[in-house]
Tab-separated table of C-alpha atoms and ligand atoms in Angstrom:
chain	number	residue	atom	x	y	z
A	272	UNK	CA	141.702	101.471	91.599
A	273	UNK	CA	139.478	101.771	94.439
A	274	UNK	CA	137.216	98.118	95.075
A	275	UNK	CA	133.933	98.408	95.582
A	276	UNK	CA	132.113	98.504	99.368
A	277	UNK	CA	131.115	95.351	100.250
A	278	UNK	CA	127.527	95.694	102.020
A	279	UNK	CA	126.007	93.164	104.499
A	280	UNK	CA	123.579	92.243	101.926
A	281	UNK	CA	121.780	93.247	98.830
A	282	UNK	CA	118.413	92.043	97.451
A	283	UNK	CA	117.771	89.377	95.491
A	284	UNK	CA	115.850	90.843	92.469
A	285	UNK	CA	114.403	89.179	89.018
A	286	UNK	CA	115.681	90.773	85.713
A	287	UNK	CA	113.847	94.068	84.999
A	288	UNK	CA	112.340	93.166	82.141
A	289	UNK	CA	110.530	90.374	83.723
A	290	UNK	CA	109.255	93.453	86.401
A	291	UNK	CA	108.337	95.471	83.859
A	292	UNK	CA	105.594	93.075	81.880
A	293	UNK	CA	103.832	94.277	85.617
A	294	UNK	CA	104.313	97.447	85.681
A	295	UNK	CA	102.908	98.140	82.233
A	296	UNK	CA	99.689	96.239	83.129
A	297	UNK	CA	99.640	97.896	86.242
A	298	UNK	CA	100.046	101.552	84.306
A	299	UNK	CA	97.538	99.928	81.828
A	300	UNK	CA	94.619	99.653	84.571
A	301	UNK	CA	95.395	101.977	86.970
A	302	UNK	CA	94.911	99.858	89.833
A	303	UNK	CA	97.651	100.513	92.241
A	304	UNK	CA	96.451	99.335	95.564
A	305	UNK	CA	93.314	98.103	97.758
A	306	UNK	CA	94.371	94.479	97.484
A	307	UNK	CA	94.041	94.577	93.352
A	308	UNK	CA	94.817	91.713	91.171
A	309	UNK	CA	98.481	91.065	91.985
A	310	UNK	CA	98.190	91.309	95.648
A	311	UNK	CA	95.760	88.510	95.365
A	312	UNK	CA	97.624	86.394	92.643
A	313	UNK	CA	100.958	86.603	95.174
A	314	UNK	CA	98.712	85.099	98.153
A	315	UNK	CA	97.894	82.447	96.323
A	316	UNK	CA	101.569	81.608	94.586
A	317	UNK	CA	102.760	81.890	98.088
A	318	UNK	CA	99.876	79.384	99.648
A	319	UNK	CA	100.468	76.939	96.768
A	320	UNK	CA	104.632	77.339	96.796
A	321	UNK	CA	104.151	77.065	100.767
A	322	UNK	CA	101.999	74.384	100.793
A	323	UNK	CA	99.697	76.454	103.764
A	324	UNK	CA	96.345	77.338	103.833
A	325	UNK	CA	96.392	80.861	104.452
A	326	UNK	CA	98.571	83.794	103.320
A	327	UNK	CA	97.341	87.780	104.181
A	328	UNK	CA	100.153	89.745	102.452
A	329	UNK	CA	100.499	93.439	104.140
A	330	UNK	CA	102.610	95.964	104.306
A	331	UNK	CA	105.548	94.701	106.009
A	332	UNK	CA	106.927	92.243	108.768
A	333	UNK	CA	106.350	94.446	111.705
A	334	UNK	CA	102.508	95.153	110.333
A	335	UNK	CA	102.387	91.687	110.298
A	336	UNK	CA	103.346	91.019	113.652
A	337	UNK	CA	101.370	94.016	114.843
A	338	UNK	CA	97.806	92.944	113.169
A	339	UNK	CA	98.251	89.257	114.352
A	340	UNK	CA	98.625	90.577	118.141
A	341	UNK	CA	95.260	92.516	117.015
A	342	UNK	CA	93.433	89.749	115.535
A	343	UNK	CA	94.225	87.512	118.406
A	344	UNK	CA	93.276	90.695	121.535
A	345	UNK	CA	96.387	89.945	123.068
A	346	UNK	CA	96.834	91.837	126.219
A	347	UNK	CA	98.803	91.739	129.295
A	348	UNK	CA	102.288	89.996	128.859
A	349	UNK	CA	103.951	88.580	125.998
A	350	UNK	CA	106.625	86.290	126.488
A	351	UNK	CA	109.522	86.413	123.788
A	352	UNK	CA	113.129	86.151	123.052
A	353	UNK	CA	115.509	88.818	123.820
A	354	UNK	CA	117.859	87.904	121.078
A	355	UNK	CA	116.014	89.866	118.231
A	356	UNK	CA	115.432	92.500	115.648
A	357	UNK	CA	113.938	95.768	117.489
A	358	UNK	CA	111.214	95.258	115.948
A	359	UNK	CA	109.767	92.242	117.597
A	360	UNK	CA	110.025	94.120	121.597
A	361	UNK	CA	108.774	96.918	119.732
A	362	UNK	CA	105.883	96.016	118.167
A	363	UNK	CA	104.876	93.872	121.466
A	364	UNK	CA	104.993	97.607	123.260
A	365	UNK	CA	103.523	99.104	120.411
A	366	UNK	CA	99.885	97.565	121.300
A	367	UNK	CA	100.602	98.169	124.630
A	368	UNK	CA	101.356	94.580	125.673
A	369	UNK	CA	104.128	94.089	127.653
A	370	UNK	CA	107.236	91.972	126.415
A	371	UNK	CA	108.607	89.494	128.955
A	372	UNK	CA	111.956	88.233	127.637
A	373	UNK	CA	113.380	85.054	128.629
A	374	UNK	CA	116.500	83.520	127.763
A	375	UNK	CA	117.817	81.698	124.330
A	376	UNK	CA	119.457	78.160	123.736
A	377	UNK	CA	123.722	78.797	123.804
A	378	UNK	CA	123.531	76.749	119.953
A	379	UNK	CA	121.085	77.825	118.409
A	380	UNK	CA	120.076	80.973	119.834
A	381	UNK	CA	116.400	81.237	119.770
A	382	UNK	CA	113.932	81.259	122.882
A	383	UNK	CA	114.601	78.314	125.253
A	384	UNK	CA	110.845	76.827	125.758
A	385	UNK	CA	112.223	75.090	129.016
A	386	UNK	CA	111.995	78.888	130.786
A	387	UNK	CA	108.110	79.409	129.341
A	388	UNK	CA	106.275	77.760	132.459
A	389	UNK	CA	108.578	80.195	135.017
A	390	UNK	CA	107.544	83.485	133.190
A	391	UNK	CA	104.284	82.880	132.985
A	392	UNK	CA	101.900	84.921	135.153
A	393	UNK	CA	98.215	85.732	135.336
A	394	UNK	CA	98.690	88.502	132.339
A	395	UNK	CA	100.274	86.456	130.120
A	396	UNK	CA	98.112	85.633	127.036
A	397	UNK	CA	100.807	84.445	124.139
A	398	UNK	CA	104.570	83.878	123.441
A	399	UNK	CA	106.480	85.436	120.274
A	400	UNK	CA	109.357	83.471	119.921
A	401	UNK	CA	111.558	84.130	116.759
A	402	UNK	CA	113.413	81.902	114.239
A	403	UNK	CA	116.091	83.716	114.438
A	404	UNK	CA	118.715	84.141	110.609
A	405	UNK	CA	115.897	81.283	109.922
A	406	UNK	CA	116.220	78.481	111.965
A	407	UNK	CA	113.246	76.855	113.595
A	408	UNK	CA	112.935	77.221	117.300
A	409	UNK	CA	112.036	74.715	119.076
A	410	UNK	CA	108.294	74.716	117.562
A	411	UNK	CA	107.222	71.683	119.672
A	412	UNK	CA	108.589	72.539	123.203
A	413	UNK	CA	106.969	75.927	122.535
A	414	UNK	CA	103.431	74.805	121.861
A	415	UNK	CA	103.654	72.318	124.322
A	416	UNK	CA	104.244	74.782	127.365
A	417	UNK	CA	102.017	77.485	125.494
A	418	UNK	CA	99.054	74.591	125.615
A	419	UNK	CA	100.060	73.946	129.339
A	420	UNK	CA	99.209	77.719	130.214
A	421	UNK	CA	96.470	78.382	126.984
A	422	UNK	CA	98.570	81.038	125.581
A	423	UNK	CA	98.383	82.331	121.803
A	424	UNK	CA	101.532	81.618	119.900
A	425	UNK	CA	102.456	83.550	117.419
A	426	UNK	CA	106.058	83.408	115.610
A	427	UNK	CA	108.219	86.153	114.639
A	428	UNK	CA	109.315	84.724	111.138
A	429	UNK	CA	110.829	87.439	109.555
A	430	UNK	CA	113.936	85.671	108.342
A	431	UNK	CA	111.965	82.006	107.875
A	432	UNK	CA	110.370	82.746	104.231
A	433	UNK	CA	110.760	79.002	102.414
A	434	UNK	CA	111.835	76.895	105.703
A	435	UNK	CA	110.579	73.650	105.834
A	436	UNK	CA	110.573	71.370	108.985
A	437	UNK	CA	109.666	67.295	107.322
A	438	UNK	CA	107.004	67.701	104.972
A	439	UNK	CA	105.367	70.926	106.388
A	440	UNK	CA	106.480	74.658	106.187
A	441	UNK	CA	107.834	75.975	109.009
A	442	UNK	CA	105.799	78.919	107.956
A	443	UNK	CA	102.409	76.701	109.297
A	444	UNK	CA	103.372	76.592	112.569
A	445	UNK	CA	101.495	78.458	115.694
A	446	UNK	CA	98.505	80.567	115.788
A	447	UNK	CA	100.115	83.099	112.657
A	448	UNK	CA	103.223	83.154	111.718
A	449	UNK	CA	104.653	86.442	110.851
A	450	UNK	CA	106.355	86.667	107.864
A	451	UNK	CA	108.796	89.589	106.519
A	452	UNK	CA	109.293	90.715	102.486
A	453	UNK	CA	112.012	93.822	103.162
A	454	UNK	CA	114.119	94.244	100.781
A	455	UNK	CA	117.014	92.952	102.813
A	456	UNK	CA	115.470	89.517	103.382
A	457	UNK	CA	116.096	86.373	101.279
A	458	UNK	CA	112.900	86.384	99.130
A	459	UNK	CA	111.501	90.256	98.948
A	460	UNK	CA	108.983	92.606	97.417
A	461	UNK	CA	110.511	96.238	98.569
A	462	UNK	CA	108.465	96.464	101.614
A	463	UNK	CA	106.232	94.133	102.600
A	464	UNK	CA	105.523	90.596	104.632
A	465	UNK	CA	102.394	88.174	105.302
A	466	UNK	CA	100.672	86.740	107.996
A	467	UNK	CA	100.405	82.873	107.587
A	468	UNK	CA	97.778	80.879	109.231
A	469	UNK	CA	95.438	77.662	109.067
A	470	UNK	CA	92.732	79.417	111.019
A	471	UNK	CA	90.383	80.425	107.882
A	472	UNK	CA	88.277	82.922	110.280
A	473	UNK	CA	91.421	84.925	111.879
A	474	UNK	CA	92.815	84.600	107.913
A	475	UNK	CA	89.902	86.682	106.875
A	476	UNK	CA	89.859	89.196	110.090
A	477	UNK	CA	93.407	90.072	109.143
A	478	UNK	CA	92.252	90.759	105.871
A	479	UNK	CA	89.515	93.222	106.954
A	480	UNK	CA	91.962	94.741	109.586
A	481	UNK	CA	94.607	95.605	107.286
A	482	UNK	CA	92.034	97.471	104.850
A	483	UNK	CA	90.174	99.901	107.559
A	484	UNK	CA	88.174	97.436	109.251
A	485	UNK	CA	86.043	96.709	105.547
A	486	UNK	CA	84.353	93.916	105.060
A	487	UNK	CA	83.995	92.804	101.320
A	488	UNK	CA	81.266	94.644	100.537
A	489	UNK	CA	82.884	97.771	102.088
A	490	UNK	CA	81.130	97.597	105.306
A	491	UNK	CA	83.111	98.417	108.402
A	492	UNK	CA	83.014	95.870	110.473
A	493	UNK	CA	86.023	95.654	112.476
A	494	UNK	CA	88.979	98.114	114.103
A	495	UNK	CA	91.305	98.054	111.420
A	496	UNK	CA	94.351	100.343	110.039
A	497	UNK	CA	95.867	100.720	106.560
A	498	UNK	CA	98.555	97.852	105.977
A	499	UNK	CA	97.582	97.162	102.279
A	500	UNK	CA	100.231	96.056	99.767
A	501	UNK	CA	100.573	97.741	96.928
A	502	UNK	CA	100.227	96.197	93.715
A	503	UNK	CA	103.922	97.426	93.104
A	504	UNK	CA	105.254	95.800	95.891
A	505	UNK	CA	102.858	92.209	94.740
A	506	UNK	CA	104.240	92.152	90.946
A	507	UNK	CA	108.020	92.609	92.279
A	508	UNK	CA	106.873	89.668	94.601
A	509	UNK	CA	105.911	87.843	91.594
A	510	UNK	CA	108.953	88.079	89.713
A	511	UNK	CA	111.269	87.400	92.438
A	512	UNK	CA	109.237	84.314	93.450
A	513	UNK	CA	110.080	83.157	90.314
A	514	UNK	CA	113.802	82.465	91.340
A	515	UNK	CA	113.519	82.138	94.742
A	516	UNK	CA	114.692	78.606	94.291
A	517	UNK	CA	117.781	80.065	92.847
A	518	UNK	CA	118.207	82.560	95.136
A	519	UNK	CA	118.495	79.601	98.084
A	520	UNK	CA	120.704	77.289	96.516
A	521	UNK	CA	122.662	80.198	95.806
A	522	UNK	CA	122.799	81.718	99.257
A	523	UNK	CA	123.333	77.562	100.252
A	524	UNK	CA	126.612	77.201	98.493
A	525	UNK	CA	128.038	80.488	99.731
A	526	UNK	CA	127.435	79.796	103.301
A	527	UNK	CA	129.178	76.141	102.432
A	528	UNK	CA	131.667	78.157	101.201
A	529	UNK	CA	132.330	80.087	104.360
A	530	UNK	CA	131.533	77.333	106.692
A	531	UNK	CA	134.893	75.116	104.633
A	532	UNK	CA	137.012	78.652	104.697
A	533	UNK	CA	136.371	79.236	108.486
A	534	UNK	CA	136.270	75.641	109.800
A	535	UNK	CA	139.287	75.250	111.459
A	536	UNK	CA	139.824	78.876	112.414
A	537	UNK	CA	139.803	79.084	116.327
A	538	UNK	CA	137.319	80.615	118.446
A	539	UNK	CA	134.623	80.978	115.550
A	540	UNK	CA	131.754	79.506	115.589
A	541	UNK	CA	128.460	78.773	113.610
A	542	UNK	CA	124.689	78.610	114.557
A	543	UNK	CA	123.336	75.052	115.515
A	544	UNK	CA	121.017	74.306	112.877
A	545	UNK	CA	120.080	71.661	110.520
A	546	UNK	CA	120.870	72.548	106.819
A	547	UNK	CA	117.947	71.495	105.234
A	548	UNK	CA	115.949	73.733	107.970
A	549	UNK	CA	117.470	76.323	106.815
A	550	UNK	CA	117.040	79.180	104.081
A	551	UNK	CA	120.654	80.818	104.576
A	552	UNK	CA	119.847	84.429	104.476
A	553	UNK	CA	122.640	85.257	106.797
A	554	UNK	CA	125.827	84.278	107.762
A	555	UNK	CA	126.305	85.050	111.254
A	556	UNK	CA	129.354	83.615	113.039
A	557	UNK	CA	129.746	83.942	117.028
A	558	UNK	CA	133.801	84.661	118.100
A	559	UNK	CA	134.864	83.930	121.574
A	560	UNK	CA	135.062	87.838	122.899
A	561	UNK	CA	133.857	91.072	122.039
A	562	UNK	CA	137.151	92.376	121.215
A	563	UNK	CA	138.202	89.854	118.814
A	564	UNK	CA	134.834	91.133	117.400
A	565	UNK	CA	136.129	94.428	117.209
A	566	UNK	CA	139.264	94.093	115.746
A	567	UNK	CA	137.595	91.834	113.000
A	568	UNK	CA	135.217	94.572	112.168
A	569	UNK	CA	137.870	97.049	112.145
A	570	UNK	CA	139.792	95.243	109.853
A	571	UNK	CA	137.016	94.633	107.364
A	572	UNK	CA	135.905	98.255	107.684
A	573	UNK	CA	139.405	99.065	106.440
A	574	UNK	CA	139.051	97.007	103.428
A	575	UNK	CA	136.146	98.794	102.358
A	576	UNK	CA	133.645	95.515	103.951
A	577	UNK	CA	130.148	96.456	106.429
A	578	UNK	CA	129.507	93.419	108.680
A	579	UNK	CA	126.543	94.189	110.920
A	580	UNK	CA	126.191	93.173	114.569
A	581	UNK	CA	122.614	91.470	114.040
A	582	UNK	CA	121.328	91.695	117.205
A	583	UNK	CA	123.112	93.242	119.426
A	584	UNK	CA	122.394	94.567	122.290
A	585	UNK	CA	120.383	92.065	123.625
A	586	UNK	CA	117.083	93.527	123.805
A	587	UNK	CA	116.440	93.306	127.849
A	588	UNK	CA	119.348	95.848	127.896
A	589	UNK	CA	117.575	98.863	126.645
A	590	UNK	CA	116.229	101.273	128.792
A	591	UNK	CA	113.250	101.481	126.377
A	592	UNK	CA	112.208	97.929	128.212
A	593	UNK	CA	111.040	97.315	131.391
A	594	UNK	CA	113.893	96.278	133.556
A	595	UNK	CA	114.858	92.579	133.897
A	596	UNK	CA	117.029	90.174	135.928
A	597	UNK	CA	120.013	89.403	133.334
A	598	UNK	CA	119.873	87.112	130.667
A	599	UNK	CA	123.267	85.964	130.780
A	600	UNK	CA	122.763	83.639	127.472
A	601	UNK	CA	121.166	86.007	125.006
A	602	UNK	CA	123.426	88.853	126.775
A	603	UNK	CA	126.589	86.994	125.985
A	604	UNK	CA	125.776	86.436	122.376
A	605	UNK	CA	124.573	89.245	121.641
A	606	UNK	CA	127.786	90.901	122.250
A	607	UNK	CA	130.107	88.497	120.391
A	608	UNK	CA	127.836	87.713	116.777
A	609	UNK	CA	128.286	88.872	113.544
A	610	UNK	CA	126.506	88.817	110.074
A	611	UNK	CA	129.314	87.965	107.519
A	612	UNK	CA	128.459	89.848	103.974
A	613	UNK	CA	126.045	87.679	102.032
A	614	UNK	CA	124.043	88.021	98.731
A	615	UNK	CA	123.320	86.334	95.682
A	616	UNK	CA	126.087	87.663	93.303
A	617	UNK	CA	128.585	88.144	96.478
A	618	UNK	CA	131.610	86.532	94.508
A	619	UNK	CA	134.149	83.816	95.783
A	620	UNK	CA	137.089	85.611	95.875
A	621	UNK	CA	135.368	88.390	98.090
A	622	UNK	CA	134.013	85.508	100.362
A	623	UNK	CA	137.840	84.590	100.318
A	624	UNK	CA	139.103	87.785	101.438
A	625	UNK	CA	136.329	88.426	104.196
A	626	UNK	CA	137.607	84.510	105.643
A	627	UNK	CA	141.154	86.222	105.937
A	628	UNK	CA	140.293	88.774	108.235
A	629	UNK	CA	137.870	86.841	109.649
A	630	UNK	CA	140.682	84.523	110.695
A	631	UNK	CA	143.043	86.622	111.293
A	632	UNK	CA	143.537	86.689	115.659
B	765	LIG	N1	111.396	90.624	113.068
B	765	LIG	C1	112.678	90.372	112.810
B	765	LIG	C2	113.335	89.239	113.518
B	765	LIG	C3	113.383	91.154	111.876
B	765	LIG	O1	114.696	90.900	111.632
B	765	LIG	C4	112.707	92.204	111.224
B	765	LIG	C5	113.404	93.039	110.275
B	765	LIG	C6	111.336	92.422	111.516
B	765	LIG	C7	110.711	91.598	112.454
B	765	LIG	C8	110.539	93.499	110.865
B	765	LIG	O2	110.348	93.283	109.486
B	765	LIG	P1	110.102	94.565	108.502
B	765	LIG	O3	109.018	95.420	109.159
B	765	LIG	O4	111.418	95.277	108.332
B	765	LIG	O5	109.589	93.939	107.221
B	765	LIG	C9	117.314	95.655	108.356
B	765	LIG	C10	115.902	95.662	107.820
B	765	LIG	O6	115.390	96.967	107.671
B	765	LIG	C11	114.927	94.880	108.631
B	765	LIG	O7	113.876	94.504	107.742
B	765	LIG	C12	115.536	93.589	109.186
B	765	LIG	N2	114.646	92.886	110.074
B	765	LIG	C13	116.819	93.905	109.919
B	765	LIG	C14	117.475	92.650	110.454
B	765	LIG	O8	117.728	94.494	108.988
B	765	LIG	P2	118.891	97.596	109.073
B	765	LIG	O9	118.678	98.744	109.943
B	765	LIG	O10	120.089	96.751	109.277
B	765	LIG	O11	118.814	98.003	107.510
B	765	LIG	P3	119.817	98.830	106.641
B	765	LIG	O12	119.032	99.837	105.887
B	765	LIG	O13	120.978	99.306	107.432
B	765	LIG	O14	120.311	97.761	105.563
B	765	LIG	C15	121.332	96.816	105.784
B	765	LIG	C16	122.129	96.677	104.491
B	765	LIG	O15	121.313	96.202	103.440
B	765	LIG	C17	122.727	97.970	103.999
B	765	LIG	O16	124.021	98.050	104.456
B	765	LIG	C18	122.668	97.882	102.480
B	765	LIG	C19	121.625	96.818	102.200
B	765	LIG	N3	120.395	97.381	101.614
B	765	LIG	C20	119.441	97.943	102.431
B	765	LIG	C21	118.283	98.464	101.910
B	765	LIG	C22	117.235	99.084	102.793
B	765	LIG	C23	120.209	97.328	100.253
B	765	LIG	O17	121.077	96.849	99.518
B	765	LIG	N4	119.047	97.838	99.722
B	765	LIG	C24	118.085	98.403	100.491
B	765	LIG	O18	117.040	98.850	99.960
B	765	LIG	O19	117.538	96.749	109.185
C-alpha cells in the first residue's frame, strides 16, 4: 500500500461546522465584501488577542507590505534582508523603491542592524527587515540605527502572527508591521494578512487605501487600490482564531520533537532563537554543505516526503535585482537550509522517519 505524500505543510483549519455557522449568515445577508461585519469583528479579535492598538486586515501579506510602503511615501532606497520570501524584494520594486540588501546574523539569520549605518545613503527613507520562520530580529538595534538616519521601519512579519517579545507583541513593533494570513502560515484565513500599527492616523489611511482611496462616507480622498478582505476569508479567520492556541502548542511539541530526534546528529543545525519568541511555523534546519542537502532531499523525495528550500537563493543573487557586492552570510545559508515537513496533525512516527533520513550522512 502506497503512504501518503508528505507535504511541507498544511493549514491549520477549525472544524467545518464551526465555518459554516458563517457562511450561512453570510448567505443570509448577502454581504460578501467592502469591509462587512466579519472583517471588522476579526480586527478587533486580533487587536484584543494581540494586545495592539491597530489591526487593518487586507488582502494578503504582500498587500500588506505594499500599502504600508504607500501610506508611509517611501521612495528612494529600502534597506532589507536578503534572506527572504520573494515577496519582500519584490514588493520593495513593485512601488518602485529600490531594495538595498545587507547581510544577516550566521544564528539567527535575520538582517544584521550593525551593517544599517554603512548602507545608508541620501535615498534611503526606511528599512524592511524580516522575522524570518518567526523569530524577532533584532527589533532594538534596528530602530536604534533607523532613528540615527530618520528612516521609516517597517517589518516584514509574515511568519510572526502570535510572537511575543516580554509583555508586548512582537507584532507592535516599528512604524507597521506587516502581517501574513496565507493559507500556509501558522494562523490563516485562505488569503489574507494585516497591517499592525500604534499610529491611529496611518491605521485609518491604510484603511481608506485598501478600499479605493474612500473615506467613510464614500468620498475619495486618497490614492488607493482594492485590497479588501472578503468576509469569507474574515469568518474562516474567526474560526481558526479560535484554536490558534492549539495550533502553537501543537506546532511547539513537534518542533521539540525534532529538535530531541536530530540533536546529536552531526552537521545539523537549528535557528538561534528563544522558544518562547517563537510561534514554530517551520522547522528549518541548516546542514553543513549543499550536497549533504541534496542527498537529504533526494532521499525524502524517494519516500514520498516535499521539504522546501525556504529561501534559497539568496535574494541579491537574482538577476531581477540590482547587482550587489556578495553577501557571503545570507549567500551561504541560503544554500544549505531546509524546511522539515510541519503541520498540526503531522504524526510522530512520520516526524520519526523524516529524522532518519535527515540523519542519515
Ligand atoms: N514575506 C514573507 C517573509 C513571506 O514568507 C511571504 C509569503 C510574504 C511576505 C507574502 O505573504 P502572502 O502575500 O503570501 O500572504 C508559500 C506561500 O504562498 C507564501 O505565502 C509564503 N510566504 C511562502 C514562504 O510559502 P510556496 O510557493 O512555497 O507555496 P506552495 O503553493 O508551493 O505551498 C507549499 C506547500 O503548502 C505545498 O507543498 C502544499 C501546502 N499547501 C499550499 C497551499 C497553497 C496546502 O496544503 N494548501 C494550500 O492551499 O509559497
Amino acid at each position: 500500500m502506497s503512504r501518503e505524500k508528505i507535504y511541507v505543510t498544511r493549514p491549520s483549519l477549525a472544524p467545518l461546522t464551526e465555518y459554516e455557522s458563517y457562511l450561512a449568515g453570510i448567505w443570509e445577508s448577502g454581504i460578501m465584501t467592502h469591509n462587512g461585519p466579519l472583517v471588522q469583528r476579526l480586527e478587533r479579535a486580533l487587536r484584543d488577542y494581540l494586545g495592539v492598538d491597530n489591526v487593518v486586515c487586507v488582502s494578503s501579506g504582500t498587500c500588506a507590505l505594499q500599502l504600508a510602503i504607500r501610506a508611509l511615501d517611501l521612495t528612494g532606497e529600502i534597506i532589507t534582508t536578503p534572506f527572504s520570501f520573494i515577496a519582500t524584494a519584490n514588493i520593495i520594486n513593485w512601488e518602485r523603491c529600490v531594495p538595498v540588501f545587507i547581510d544577516i546574523d550566521p544564528e539567527t539569520w535575520n538582517l544584521d542592524p550593525t551593517l544599517i549605518s554603512r548602507a545608508v545613503t541620501a535615498r534611503t527613507t526606511a528599512v524592511l527587515p524580516v522575522h524570518v520562520f518567526s523569530a524577532p530580529c533584532d527589533v532594538d538595534g534596528v530602530e536604534e540605527a533607523a532613528a540615527k538616519h530618520d528612516l521609516k521601519v517597517i517589518y516584514d512579519a509574515a511568519h510572526a502572527m502570535g510572537v511575543r517579545r516580554g509583555n508586548e507583541s512582537l507584532l507592535s513593533r516599528g512604524d507597521v508591521s506587516a502581517v501574513s494570513f496565507h493559507a500556509t502560515k501558522i494562523f490563516n484565513t485562505g488569503e489574507g494578512g494585516a497591517c499592525v500599527t500604534s499610529d491611529g492616523e496611518l491605521a485609518e489611511r491604510i484603511r481608506r487605501m485598501r478600499f479605493f482611496g474612500f473615506d467613510a462616507g464614500k468620498d475619495v480622498v486618497d490614492v488607493g487600490m482594492n485590497a479588501k478582505m472578503t468576509e469569507l476569508n474574515a469568518g474562516l479567520g474567526l474560526v481558526n482564531l479560535r484554536r490558534f492556541d492549539l495550533t502553537l502548542s501543537t506546532r511547539r511539541r513537534k518542533c521539540e520533537l525534532y529538535e530531541r530526534l536530530l540533536a546529536g546528529v552531526r552537521g545539523v543545525r537549528f535557528q538561534k532563537c528563544r522558544r518562547n519568541e517563537y510561534n514554530h511555523s517551520y522547522m528549518p534546519v541548516l546542514f553543513d554543505g549543499e550536497e549533504r542537502l541534496l542527498r537529504v532531499i533526494e532521499r525524502l523525495n524517494r519516500d514520498g516526503i516535499f521539504p522546501r528550500r525556504y529561501f534559497h537563493p539568496s535574494l541579491n543573487r537574482l538577476a531581477i535585482f540590482p547587482k550587489t557586492s556578495p553577501l557571503p552570510v545570507s549567500e551561504s545559508v541560503a544554500d544549505r537550509i531546509l524546511c522539515l515537513p510541519l503541520y498540526d496533525d503531522l504524526a510522530d512516527a512520520d516526524i520519526e522517519r523524516i529524522c532518519g533520513h535527515v540523519a542519515e550522512r
